[in-house]
mmCIF file of C-alpha atoms and ligand atoms in Angstrom:
data_model
loop_
_atom_site.group_PDB
_atom_site.id
_atom_site.type_symbol
_atom_site.label_atom_id
_atom_site.label_comp_id
_atom_site.label_asym_id
_atom_site.label_seq_id
_atom_site.Cartn_x
_atom_site.Cartn_y
_atom_site.Cartn_z
ATOM 1 C CA MET A 1 27.562 6.885 8.955
ATOM 2 C CA GLU A 2 24.268 5.495 7.123
ATOM 3 C CA SER A 3 22.323 8.564 6.100
ATOM 4 C CA PRO A 4 18.918 8.718 7.427
ATOM 5 C CA CYS A 5 17.729 8.846 3.996
ATOM 6 C CA SER A 6 19.009 5.359 2.901
ATOM 7 C CA SER A 7 17.605 3.720 5.875
ATOM 8 C CA PRO A 8 14.034 2.096 5.366
ATOM 9 C CA LEU A 9 10.989 3.399 6.902
ATOM 10 C CA THR A 10 10.565 2.278 10.173
ATOM 11 C CA PRO A 11 7.939 0.024 10.965
ATOM 12 C CA SER A 12 6.669 2.491 13.100
ATOM 13 C CA LEU A 13 4.278 0.337 15.300
ATOM 14 C CA SER A 14 7.089 -1.863 16.624
ATOM 15 C CA LEU A 15 8.416 1.072 18.254
ATOM 16 C CA LYS A 16 5.493 2.194 20.264
ATOM 17 C CA PRO A 17 4.569 0.705 23.547
ATOM 18 C CA TRP A 18 1.475 2.008 23.909
ATOM 19 C CA PHE A 19 0.371 0.314 20.718
ATOM 20 C CA LEU A 20 2.174 -3.013 21.784
ATOM 21 C CA ALA A 21 0.638 -2.761 25.007
ATOM 22 C CA SER A 22 -2.526 -2.683 23.497
ATOM 23 C CA LEU A 23 -1.956 -5.650 20.975
ATOM 24 C CA ILE A 24 -0.467 -7.398 23.992
ATOM 25 C CA THR A 25 -3.685 -6.949 25.579
ATOM 26 C CA SER A 26 -5.744 -8.533 22.545
ATOM 27 C CA VAL A 27 -3.858 -11.758 22.429
ATOM 28 C CA SER A 28 -3.193 -12.246 26.141
ATOM 29 C CA THR A 29 -3.711 -14.911 27.973
ATOM 30 C CA ASN A 30 -6.580 -16.098 30.600
ATOM 31 C CA THR A 31 -6.068 -18.604 33.839
ATOM 32 C CA CYS A 32 -9.078 -20.548 34.097
ATOM 33 C CA THR A 33 -10.344 -21.661 37.380
ATOM 34 C CA CYS A 34 -8.707 -25.185 36.840
ATOM 35 C CA GLY A 35 -5.325 -23.538 36.570
ATOM 36 C CA ILE A 36 -4.854 -24.233 32.469
ATOM 37 C CA ILE A 37 -3.278 -20.887 30.910
ATOM 38 C CA SER A 38 -5.338 -20.826 27.688
ATOM 39 C CA LYS A 39 -4.841 -18.563 24.767
ATOM 40 C CA ARG A 40 -7.594 -16.026 25.380
ATOM 41 C CA LYS A 41 -9.540 -15.376 21.850
ATOM 42 C CA PRO A 42 -8.858 -11.774 20.206
ATOM 43 C CA LEU A 43 -10.849 -9.317 21.668
ATOM 44 C CA SER A 44 -12.974 -9.517 18.828
ATOM 45 C CA LEU A 45 -16.103 -8.586 20.426
ATOM 46 C CA GLN A 46 -15.003 -5.691 21.595
ATOM 47 C CA VAL A 47 -13.210 -4.313 18.132
ATOM 48 C CA SER A 48 -16.529 -4.899 16.365
ATOM 49 C CA ALA A 49 -18.788 -3.638 18.654
ATOM 50 C CA LEU A 50 -17.393 -0.761 17.678
ATOM 51 C CA SER A 51 -18.276 -0.023 13.848
ATOM 52 C CA TYR A 52 -16.740 2.534 11.631
ATOM 53 C CA GLN A 53 -18.749 1.427 8.968
ATOM 54 C CA ARG A 54 -21.234 3.290 10.423
ATOM 55 C CA PHE A 55 -19.720 6.510 10.859
ATOM 56 C CA ILE A 56 -19.681 6.048 6.605
ATOM 57 C CA HIS A 57 -23.288 5.408 6.546
ATOM 58 C CA PHE A 58 -24.282 8.292 8.442
ATOM 59 C CA ALA A 59 -22.033 10.517 6.308
ATOM 60 C CA VAL A 60 -23.266 9.148 3.076
ATOM 61 C CA ASN A 61 -27.016 9.421 4.127
ATOM 62 C CA GLU A 62 -26.528 12.808 5.435
ATOM 63 C CA THR A 63 -24.910 13.668 2.099
ATOM 64 C CA LYS A 64 -27.837 12.920 0.587
ATOM 65 C CA LYS A 65 -30.218 15.023 2.068
ATOM 66 C CA HIS A 66 -27.956 18.021 1.454
ATOM 67 C CA THR A 67 -27.100 17.403 -2.650
ATOM 68 C CA LEU A 68 -27.298 14.840 -5.252
ATOM 69 C CA LEU A 69 -24.608 12.399 -4.678
ATOM 70 C CA THR A 70 -23.306 10.102 -7.345
ATOM 71 C CA PRO A 71 -20.883 7.327 -7.400
ATOM 72 C CA SER A 72 -17.458 8.413 -8.119
ATOM 73 C CA PRO A 73 -15.725 6.453 -11.266
ATOM 74 C CA LEU A 74 -13.260 4.966 -8.398
ATOM 75 C CA GLN A 75 -16.341 3.097 -7.085
ATOM 76 C CA GLU A 76 -15.805 0.406 -10.052
ATOM 77 C CA LYS A 77 -12.229 -0.233 -8.943
ATOM 78 C CA TYR A 78 -12.271 0.126 -5.436
ATOM 79 C CA SER A 79 -15.379 -1.841 -3.270
ATOM 80 C CA SER A 80 -13.598 -3.935 -1.011
ATOM 81 C CA MET A 81 -10.374 -6.177 -0.590
ATOM 82 C CA THR A 82 -9.131 -8.733 1.703
ATOM 83 C CA SER A 83 -5.652 -8.502 3.156
ATOM 84 C CA MET A 84 -2.904 -10.970 1.852
ATOM 85 C CA ASP A 85 -3.540 -13.415 4.887
ATOM 86 C CA GLY A 86 -7.226 -13.265 4.631
ATOM 87 C CA LYS A 87 -7.975 -12.268 8.028
ATOM 88 C CA THR A 88 -8.540 -8.306 7.374
ATOM 89 C CA GLU A 89 -11.179 -6.659 5.262
ATOM 90 C CA LEU A 90 -10.959 -3.360 3.362
ATOM 91 C CA LYS A 91 -14.215 -1.550 2.368
ATOM 92 C CA MET A 92 -14.065 1.835 0.010
ATOM 93 C CA VAL A 93 -16.777 3.709 -0.924
ATOM 94 C CA SER A 94 -16.451 7.138 -3.007
ATOM 95 C CA PHE A 95 -18.867 9.474 -4.638
ATOM 96 C CA GLU A 96 -19.037 13.247 -5.794
ATOM 97 C CA ALA A 97 -21.481 15.962 -6.194
ATOM 98 C CA PRO A 98 -21.986 18.994 -7.949
ATOM 99 C CA LYS A 99 -19.559 20.971 -5.350
ATOM 100 C CA ILE A 100 -17.463 17.901 -3.816
ATOM 101 C CA ARG A 101 -14.759 16.499 -6.132
ATOM 102 C CA LEU A 102 -14.512 13.418 -3.826
ATOM 103 C CA LEU A 103 -16.267 11.911 -0.761
ATOM 104 C CA ARG A 104 -14.848 8.866 0.390
ATOM 105 C CA GLY A 105 -14.221 6.149 2.869
ATOM 106 C CA LEU A 106 -12.175 3.712 3.788
ATOM 107 C CA SER A 107 -12.684 1.165 6.891
ATOM 108 C CA ILE A 108 -10.290 -1.702 7.903
ATOM 109 C CA GLN A 109 -11.523 -4.257 10.088
ATOM 110 C CA ASN A 110 -9.971 -7.540 11.607
ATOM 111 C CA ASP A 111 -10.077 -8.829 15.295
ATOM 112 C CA ALA A 112 -7.656 -6.756 16.553
ATOM 113 C CA MET A 113 -8.057 -3.447 15.051
ATOM 114 C CA GLN A 114 -10.763 -1.035 13.386
ATOM 115 C CA VAL A 115 -9.889 1.801 11.048
ATOM 116 C CA LEU A 116 -11.443 4.638 9.507
ATOM 117 C CA ASP A 117 -10.110 6.837 6.806
ATOM 118 C CA PHE A 118 -12.619 9.151 5.827
ATOM 119 C CA ALA A 119 -12.148 12.515 3.568
ATOM 120 C CA ALA A 120 -14.557 14.848 2.067
ATOM 121 C CA PHE A 121 -13.168 17.333 -0.603
ATOM 122 C CA ALA A 122 -14.939 20.501 -2.191
ATOM 123 C CA ARG A 123 -14.198 21.230 -5.868
ATOM 124 C CA PRO A 124 -11.666 23.533 -6.592
ATOM 125 C CA GLU A 125 -13.867 26.182 -7.443
ATOM 126 C CA PHE A 126 -14.885 26.600 -3.391
ATOM 127 C CA ASP A 127 -12.305 27.133 -1.021
ATOM 128 C CA VAL A 128 -14.282 25.075 1.710
ATOM 129 C CA PRO A 129 -11.999 23.023 4.045
ATOM 130 C CA ILE A 130 -11.181 19.245 3.888
ATOM 131 C CA PHE A 131 -13.261 16.989 6.110
ATOM 132 C CA CYS A 132 -11.227 14.599 8.145
ATOM 133 C CA GLY A 133 -11.552 11.691 9.946
ATOM 134 C CA ASN A 134 -9.031 9.328 10.453
ATOM 135 C CA PHE A 135 -9.413 6.824 13.218
ATOM 136 C CA PHE A 136 -7.396 4.002 14.384
ATOM 137 C CA SER A 137 -8.612 1.518 17.063
ATOM 138 C CA THR A 138 -7.475 -1.704 18.775
ATOM 139 C CA ALA A 139 -9.945 -3.248 21.431
ATOM 140 C CA SER A 140 -8.340 -1.187 24.170
ATOM 141 C CA PHE A 141 -6.735 1.953 22.547
ATOM 142 C CA ASN A 142 -7.872 4.592 19.914
ATOM 143 C CA ILE A 143 -6.086 7.265 18.039
ATOM 144 C CA VAL A 144 -7.945 9.701 16.671
ATOM 145 C CA VAL A 145 -8.074 12.678 14.323
ATOM 146 C CA LEU A 146 -11.189 14.568 13.254
ATOM 147 C CA ASP A 147 -11.067 18.348 11.838
ATOM 148 C CA LEU A 148 -12.284 19.914 9.177
ATOM 149 C CA ASN A 149 -8.324 20.628 7.582
ATOM 150 C CA PRO A 150 -8.003 24.443 6.585
ATOM 151 C CA LEU A 151 -7.124 24.799 3.057
ATOM 152 C CA HIS A 152 -5.224 27.893 3.292
ATOM 153 C CA ASN A 153 -2.907 28.407 6.340
ATOM 154 C CA ILE A 154 -4.926 29.796 8.695
ATOM 155 C CA VAL A 155 -1.785 31.546 10.753
ATOM 156 C CA GLU A 156 -0.956 33.701 8.082
ATOM 157 C CA ASN A 157 -4.197 34.095 6.483
ATOM 158 C CA LYS A 158 -6.503 35.600 8.494
ATOM 159 C CA GLY A 159 -9.212 36.311 6.435
ATOM 160 C CA TYR A 160 -9.366 32.420 6.061
ATOM 161 C CA MET A 161 -9.647 31.777 9.941
ATOM 162 C CA GLU A 162 -12.447 34.465 10.520
ATOM 163 C CA LYS A 163 -14.364 32.994 7.363
ATOM 164 C CA TYR A 164 -14.723 29.549 8.519
ATOM 165 C CA TYR A 165 -13.102 28.713 12.195
ATOM 166 C CA LYS A 166 -14.224 31.754 14.628
ATOM 167 C CA ARG A 167 -17.709 30.854 14.536
ATOM 168 C CA LEU A 168 -16.975 27.066 15.434
ATOM 169 C CA MET A 169 -14.629 27.479 18.067
ATOM 170 C CA PRO A 170 -17.240 26.548 20.705
ATOM 171 C CA MET A 171 -17.798 23.260 19.182
ATOM 172 C CA GLY A 172 -14.114 22.910 19.254
ATOM 173 C CA LEU A 173 -13.551 23.745 22.581
ATOM 174 C CA LYS A 174 -16.726 21.581 23.430
ATOM 175 C CA TYR A 175 -14.933 18.364 22.078
ATOM 176 C CA ALA A 176 -11.050 19.756 23.527
ATOM 177 C CA GLU A 177 -12.655 19.173 26.867
ATOM 178 C CA LEU A 178 -14.355 15.910 26.044
ATOM 179 C CA PHE A 179 -11.015 14.870 24.003
ATOM 180 C CA PRO A 180 -7.807 15.803 25.606
ATOM 181 C CA TRP A 181 -5.045 16.882 23.473
ATOM 182 C CA GLY A 182 -3.161 13.755 22.161
ATOM 183 C CA GLY A 183 0.163 14.418 22.753
ATOM 184 C CA LYS A 184 3.375 15.571 20.525
ATOM 185 C CA LEU A 185 3.174 14.749 17.003
ATOM 186 C CA THR A 186 4.669 15.254 13.122
ATOM 187 C CA SER A 187 5.166 19.176 13.722
ATOM 188 C CA GLU A 188 4.648 19.302 10.109
ATOM 189 C CA SER A 189 1.192 17.967 10.377
ATOM 190 C CA LEU A 190 0.012 20.644 12.260
ATOM 191 C CA LYS A 191 0.154 22.956 9.227
ATOM 192 C CA PHE A 192 -2.844 20.745 7.927
ATOM 193 C CA PHE A 193 -4.444 21.033 11.106
ATOM 194 C CA SER A 194 -7.261 23.788 12.379
ATOM 195 C CA PRO A 195 -8.171 25.162 15.802
ATOM 196 C CA ILE A 196 -10.885 22.591 16.172
ATOM 197 C CA VAL A 197 -9.013 19.844 15.430
ATOM 198 C CA ILE A 198 -9.764 16.735 17.814
ATOM 199 C CA TRP A 199 -6.514 15.015 18.358
ATOM 200 C CA THR A 200 -6.540 12.537 20.853
ATOM 201 C CA LYS A 201 -5.740 9.079 22.048
ATOM 202 C CA PHE A 202 -7.939 7.408 24.480
ATOM 203 C CA THR A 203 -8.657 3.789 26.323
ATOM 204 C CA SER A 204 -11.801 2.360 24.615
ATOM 205 C CA SER A 205 -14.862 2.804 26.666
ATOM 206 C CA GLN A 206 -18.412 3.198 25.106
ATOM 207 C CA TYR A 207 -18.940 6.438 26.371
ATOM 208 C CA ARG A 208 -15.635 7.810 24.287
ATOM 209 C CA HIS A 209 -17.055 5.732 21.130
ATOM 210 C CA ASP A 210 -20.612 7.144 21.676
ATOM 211 C CA SER A 211 -19.031 10.786 21.918
ATOM 212 C CA LEU A 212 -16.639 10.521 19.006
ATOM 213 C CA TYR A 213 -19.944 9.112 16.496
ATOM 214 C CA SER A 214 -21.517 12.376 18.098
ATOM 215 C CA ALA A 215 -18.307 14.443 17.115
ATOM 216 C CA PHE A 216 -18.261 12.686 13.910
ATOM 217 C CA THR A 217 -21.891 13.427 13.049
ATOM 218 C CA GLU A 218 -21.348 17.409 14.466
ATOM 219 C CA TYR A 219 -18.626 18.061 12.664
ATOM 220 C CA TYR A 220 -19.761 16.424 9.253
ATOM 221 C CA LYS A 221 -22.728 18.087 9.545
ATOM 222 C CA VAL A 222 -21.037 21.567 9.776
ATOM 223 C CA TRP A 223 -19.092 20.604 7.211
ATOM 224 C CA LEU A 224 -21.939 20.001 4.797
ATOM 225 C CA GLU A 225 -23.509 23.353 5.794
ATOM 226 C CA LEU A 226 -20.334 24.889 4.837
ATOM 227 C CA ILE A 227 -20.807 23.514 1.263
ATOM 228 C CA ASP A 228 -24.479 24.301 1.387
ATOM 229 C CA GLN A 229 -23.391 28.154 1.593
ATOM 230 C CA ALA A 230 -20.493 27.919 -0.243
ATOM 231 C CA MET A 231 -20.295 30.489 -3.341
ATOM 232 C CA GLU A 232 -18.355 29.354 -6.324
ATOM 233 C CA ASP A 233 -15.033 31.372 -6.667
ATOM 234 C CA THR A 234 -14.951 32.799 -10.174
ATOM 235 C CA ASP A 235 -11.397 34.465 -10.052
ATOM 236 C CA ALA A 236 -9.465 31.993 -12.055
ATOM 237 C CA SER A 237 -6.418 32.856 -9.198
ATOM 238 C CA LEU A 238 -8.698 31.973 -6.650
ATOM 239 C CA ILE A 239 -9.383 28.549 -8.220
ATOM 240 C CA ARG A 240 -5.922 28.018 -9.131
ATOM 241 C CA CYS A 241 -5.378 28.695 -5.610
ATOM 242 C CA ASN A 242 -7.438 26.079 -4.054
ATOM 243 C CA ARG A 243 -6.756 23.440 -6.270
ATOM 244 C CA GLU A 244 -2.798 24.126 -5.412
ATOM 245 C CA ALA A 245 -3.462 23.959 -1.615
ATOM 246 C CA GLN A 246 -5.665 20.586 -2.241
ATOM 247 C CA HIS A 247 -2.875 19.365 -4.001
ATOM 248 C CA LYS A 248 -0.579 20.008 -1.647
ATOM 249 C CA TYR A 249 -2.757 18.361 0.897
ATOM 250 C CA LEU A 250 -2.913 15.310 -0.990
ATOM 251 C CA THR A 251 1.168 15.693 -1.822
ATOM 252 C CA TRP A 252 1.499 15.573 2.096
ATOM 253 C CA ARG A 253 -0.851 12.899 3.088
ATOM 254 C CA ALA A 254 0.196 10.386 0.290
ATOM 255 C CA GLU A 255 3.757 10.615 0.786
ATOM 256 C CA LYS A 256 3.641 10.817 4.802
ATOM 257 C CA ASP A 257 0.158 9.643 6.474
ATOM 258 C CA PRO A 258 1.320 7.456 9.231
ATOM 259 C CA GLY A 259 -1.364 4.660 8.165
ATOM 260 C CA HIS A 260 0.858 3.684 5.011
ATOM 261 C CA GLY A 261 3.055 1.179 6.855
ATOM 262 C CA MET A 262 0.464 -1.040 7.697
ATOM 263 C CA LEU A 263 -1.923 -0.543 4.448
ATOM 264 C CA LYS A 264 1.433 -1.989 2.640
ATOM 265 C CA ARG A 265 2.022 -4.639 5.445
ATOM 266 C CA LEU A 266 -1.771 -5.760 4.993
ATOM 267 C CA ILE A 267 -2.600 -5.820 1.054
ATOM 268 C CA GLY A 268 1.369 -5.572 -0.099
ATOM 269 C CA GLU A 269 3.421 -2.806 -1.359
ATOM 270 C CA SER A 270 2.019 -2.174 -4.836
ATOM 271 C CA LEU A 271 -1.556 -2.814 -3.896
ATOM 272 C CA GLY A 272 -0.797 -0.286 -0.890
ATOM 273 C CA LYS A 273 0.614 2.320 -3.157
ATOM 274 C CA ASP A 274 -1.995 1.814 -5.872
ATOM 275 C CA LEU A 275 -4.734 2.407 -2.844
ATOM 276 C CA VAL A 276 -3.086 5.913 -1.404
ATOM 277 C CA ARG A 277 -2.382 7.683 -5.056
ATOM 278 C CA ASN A 278 -5.216 6.588 -6.617
ATOM 279 C CA PHE A 279 -7.927 6.316 -4.367
ATOM 280 C CA LEU A 280 -7.739 7.831 -1.011
ATOM 281 C CA PHE A 281 -5.602 10.922 -2.251
ATOM 282 C CA TYR A 282 -6.951 10.450 -5.471
ATOM 283 C CA GLY A 283 -6.384 14.455 -7.155
ATOM 284 C CA LEU A 284 -2.470 14.000 -7.064
ATOM 285 C CA ASP A 285 -2.334 13.571 -11.047
ATOM 286 C CA GLU A 286 -5.322 15.794 -11.736
ATOM 287 C CA LEU A 287 -4.943 18.769 -9.699
ATOM 288 C CA GLY A 288 -1.650 19.567 -10.290
ATOM 289 C CA SER A 289 2.036 18.699 -11.481
ATOM 290 C CA LYS A 290 4.245 19.493 -8.351
ATOM 291 C CA ARG A 291 6.069 16.952 -6.808
ATOM 292 C CA PHE A 292 6.381 16.412 -2.761
ATOM 293 C CA LEU A 293 9.933 17.863 -2.877
ATOM 294 C CA ASP A 294 8.656 20.826 -4.886
ATOM 295 C CA TYR A 295 6.389 21.416 -1.941
ATOM 296 C CA PHE A 296 8.471 20.159 0.686
ATOM 297 C CA PRO A 297 12.192 20.821 -0.290
ATOM 298 C CA GLU A 298 13.709 19.789 3.178
ATOM 299 C CA TYR A 299 12.841 16.615 2.890
ATOM 300 C CA GLN A 300 14.975 16.322 0.008
ATOM 301 C CA CYS A 301 18.025 13.859 0.074
ATOM 302 C CA GLU A 302 21.532 14.001 -1.842
ATOM 303 C CA GLY A 303 20.510 12.274 -5.086
ATOM 304 C CA GLY A 304 17.297 14.075 -5.061
ATOM 305 C CA THR A 305 15.592 11.356 -3.216
ATOM 306 C CA ILE A 306 13.069 12.300 -0.605
ATOM 307 C CA ASN A 307 13.983 11.445 2.642
ATOM 308 C CA GLN A 308 11.768 8.783 4.080
ATOM 309 C CA LYS A 309 11.510 10.151 7.954
ATOM 310 C CA ARG A 310 7.959 11.398 8.643
ATOM 311 C CA SER A 311 9.186 14.345 10.553
ATOM 312 C CA MET A 312 12.301 16.589 9.737
ATOM 313 C CA VAL A 313 11.613 18.882 12.335
ATOM 314 C CA GLY A 314 10.656 16.209 15.038
ATOM 315 C CA LYS A 315 7.960 16.041 16.928
ATOM 316 C CA SER A 316 6.516 18.665 18.800
ATOM 317 C CA PHE A 317 3.363 20.503 20.486
ATOM 318 C CA GLU A 318 2.747 18.537 24.125
ATOM 319 C CA SER A 319 -0.173 20.185 24.692
ATOM 320 C CA ARG A 320 -2.719 22.374 22.032
ATOM 321 C CA PRO A 321 -1.201 24.914 20.583
ATOM 322 C CA TRP A 322 -4.204 27.184 20.305
ATOM 323 C CA ASP A 323 -5.822 29.388 22.800
ATOM 324 C CA ALA A 324 -9.693 29.448 23.410
ATOM 325 C CA LYS A 325 -9.870 32.072 20.429
ATOM 326 C CA GLY A 326 -8.320 29.826 18.130
ATOM 327 C CA GLU A 327 -5.030 32.084 18.188
ATOM 328 C CA PHE A 328 -1.967 30.115 17.527
ATOM 329 C CA ILE A 329 0.252 29.968 20.725
ATOM 330 C CA GLY A 330 2.768 26.980 19.534
ATOM 331 C CA ASN A 331 4.852 30.433 18.630
ATOM 332 C CA ASN A 332 8.428 28.379 18.781
ATOM 333 C CA ILE A 333 7.305 26.598 15.772
ATOM 334 C CA THR A 334 6.210 28.147 12.654
ATOM 335 C CA VAL A 335 3.206 26.213 10.946
HETATM 336 C C1 BLA B 1 -0.843 7.990 14.206
HETATM 337 N N1 BLA B 1 -2.062 9.283 12.794
HETATM 338 C C2 BLA B 1 -1.243 9.106 13.913
HETATM 339 C C3 BLA B 1 -0.724 10.578 13.990
HETATM 340 C C4 BLA B 1 -1.406 11.546 13.740
HETATM 341 C C5 BLA B 1 -2.326 10.696 12.113
HETATM 342 C C6 BLA B 1 -1.182 13.010 13.406
HETATM 343 C C7 BLA B 1 0.324 10.570 15.309
HETATM 344 C C8 BLA B 1 1.696 10.207 14.628
HETATM 345 C C9 BLA B 1 2.377 11.333 14.216
HETATM 346 O O1 BLA B 1 2.443 12.105 15.131
HETATM 347 O O2 BLA B 1 2.474 11.325 12.652
HETATM 348 C C10 BLA B 1 -3.004 11.170 11.318
HETATM 349 N N2 BLA B 1 -1.446 13.036 10.129
HETATM 350 C C11 BLA B 1 -2.749 12.471 10.592
HETATM 351 C C12 BLA B 1 -3.559 12.911 9.555
HETATM 352 C C13 BLA B 1 -2.997 13.947 9.002
HETATM 353 C C14 BLA B 1 -1.784 14.145 9.283
HETATM 354 C C15 BLA B 1 -5.100 12.809 9.519
HETATM 355 O O3 BLA B 1 -0.715 14.905 9.198
HETATM 356 C C16 BLA B 1 -3.656 14.855 7.908
HETATM 357 C C17 BLA B 1 -2.985 16.101 7.462
HETATM 358 N N3 BLA B 1 -4.061 6.162 10.035
HETATM 359 C C18 BLA B 1 -4.906 5.914 9.265
HETATM 360 C C19 BLA B 1 -4.795 4.420 8.767
HETATM 361 C C20 BLA B 1 -4.229 3.917 9.369
HETATM 362 C C21 BLA B 1 -3.578 4.351 10.445
HETATM 363 C C22 BLA B 1 -5.409 4.379 7.044
HETATM 364 O O4 BLA B 1 -5.465 6.849 8.879
HETATM 365 C C23 BLA B 1 -3.873 2.394 9.502
HETATM 366 C C24 BLA B 1 -4.076 1.757 8.352
HETATM 367 C C25 BLA B 1 -2.506 4.104 11.370
HETATM 368 N N4 BLA B 1 -2.025 6.319 12.761
HETATM 369 C C26 BLA B 1 -1.955 4.675 12.650
HETATM 370 C C27 BLA B 1 -1.643 4.221 13.534
HETATM 371 C C28 BLA B 1 -0.619 5.183 14.150
HETATM 372 C C29 BLA B 1 -1.086 6.625 13.628
HETATM 373 C C30 BLA B 1 -0.854 2.703 13.321
HETATM 374 C C31 BLA B 1 0.225 5.259 15.501
HETATM 375 C C32 BLA B 1 1.397 5.053 15.129
HETATM 376 C C33 BLA B 1 2.370 6.027 14.440
HETATM 377 O O5 BLA B 1 2.397 6.866 15.493
HETATM 378 O O6 BLA B 1 3.237 5.923 13.533
#
């Protein structure tokens, strides 16, 4: 029997009925009044009506109101790229600031889809959560993760929950009503999510996209306030702990983020890998020396390789696993 470890990473998109349906919509056929069936142009109008560039511009301009934002050294190497088939544009921005180690954004756009991968990481002297905005949209369908990802485990570390999330619950609840829970997801991802995470899937509409922009701007303003208020940890062991937590997060995402397959298909295996390791999750080599299997030994295959499955546990959490107070109620699975 073939070991799951030796099978190549399944191109996840080919298996998702909703995804196929949305792509089919974007290249479907039109019947004219004359009865001739013509190939409809991709719904590029609708896709481009939504611009994730606008989200990035907002975040950068808003940050400039709070702090001295300077271009990251990464900006020289990563600014824009075109996919191998010339049809997709990838744009990158990256900055740093006195309290911000890395603020970076990637937007991807072609006739059939738009992607935003935006994240902001504090320097390890600050235990501020990680800002995370990951949106994938076709003309008709959207997948969204928007969160202030906790740096430390909030189920075990009640103090971290109290410090950051308790007072943000009303905001989280407001958006949880607007954006229903997106259904089962990779179980392991949940330990990187907070009780205010917006994990949702929705059919495109102007209302939804406007609401998403509101959510993004509100969450980002909150993140900037947390940065403003953050006091520098001076205890070396706390700083070490923050650094390792960020490194573990980068290590998880650099290995298991759902977007990697698509990135590699767009720009090729080696450029894709480079973009992931040295731009999106920059810090892997700087913040620590542990490897993926040191943090996530359950993924180890015979021979010491990493299991290519995204999840060892499988998908779970059909519904939102936090109550209105932010208490974790997905008890059958440990996060
Ligand atoms: C799907 N993206 C998803 C899903 C999650 C995330 C939870 C649902 C599938 C799953 O359960 O794994 C996002 N997962 C995250 C985030 C974290 C995490 C943010 O663990 C943080 C800790 N997404 C991108 C980029 C692309 C992209 C850059 O960020 C494309 C270039 C695409 N995400 C994408 C696609 C899907 C997806 C196509 C649906 C396909 C699938 O489920 O594999």
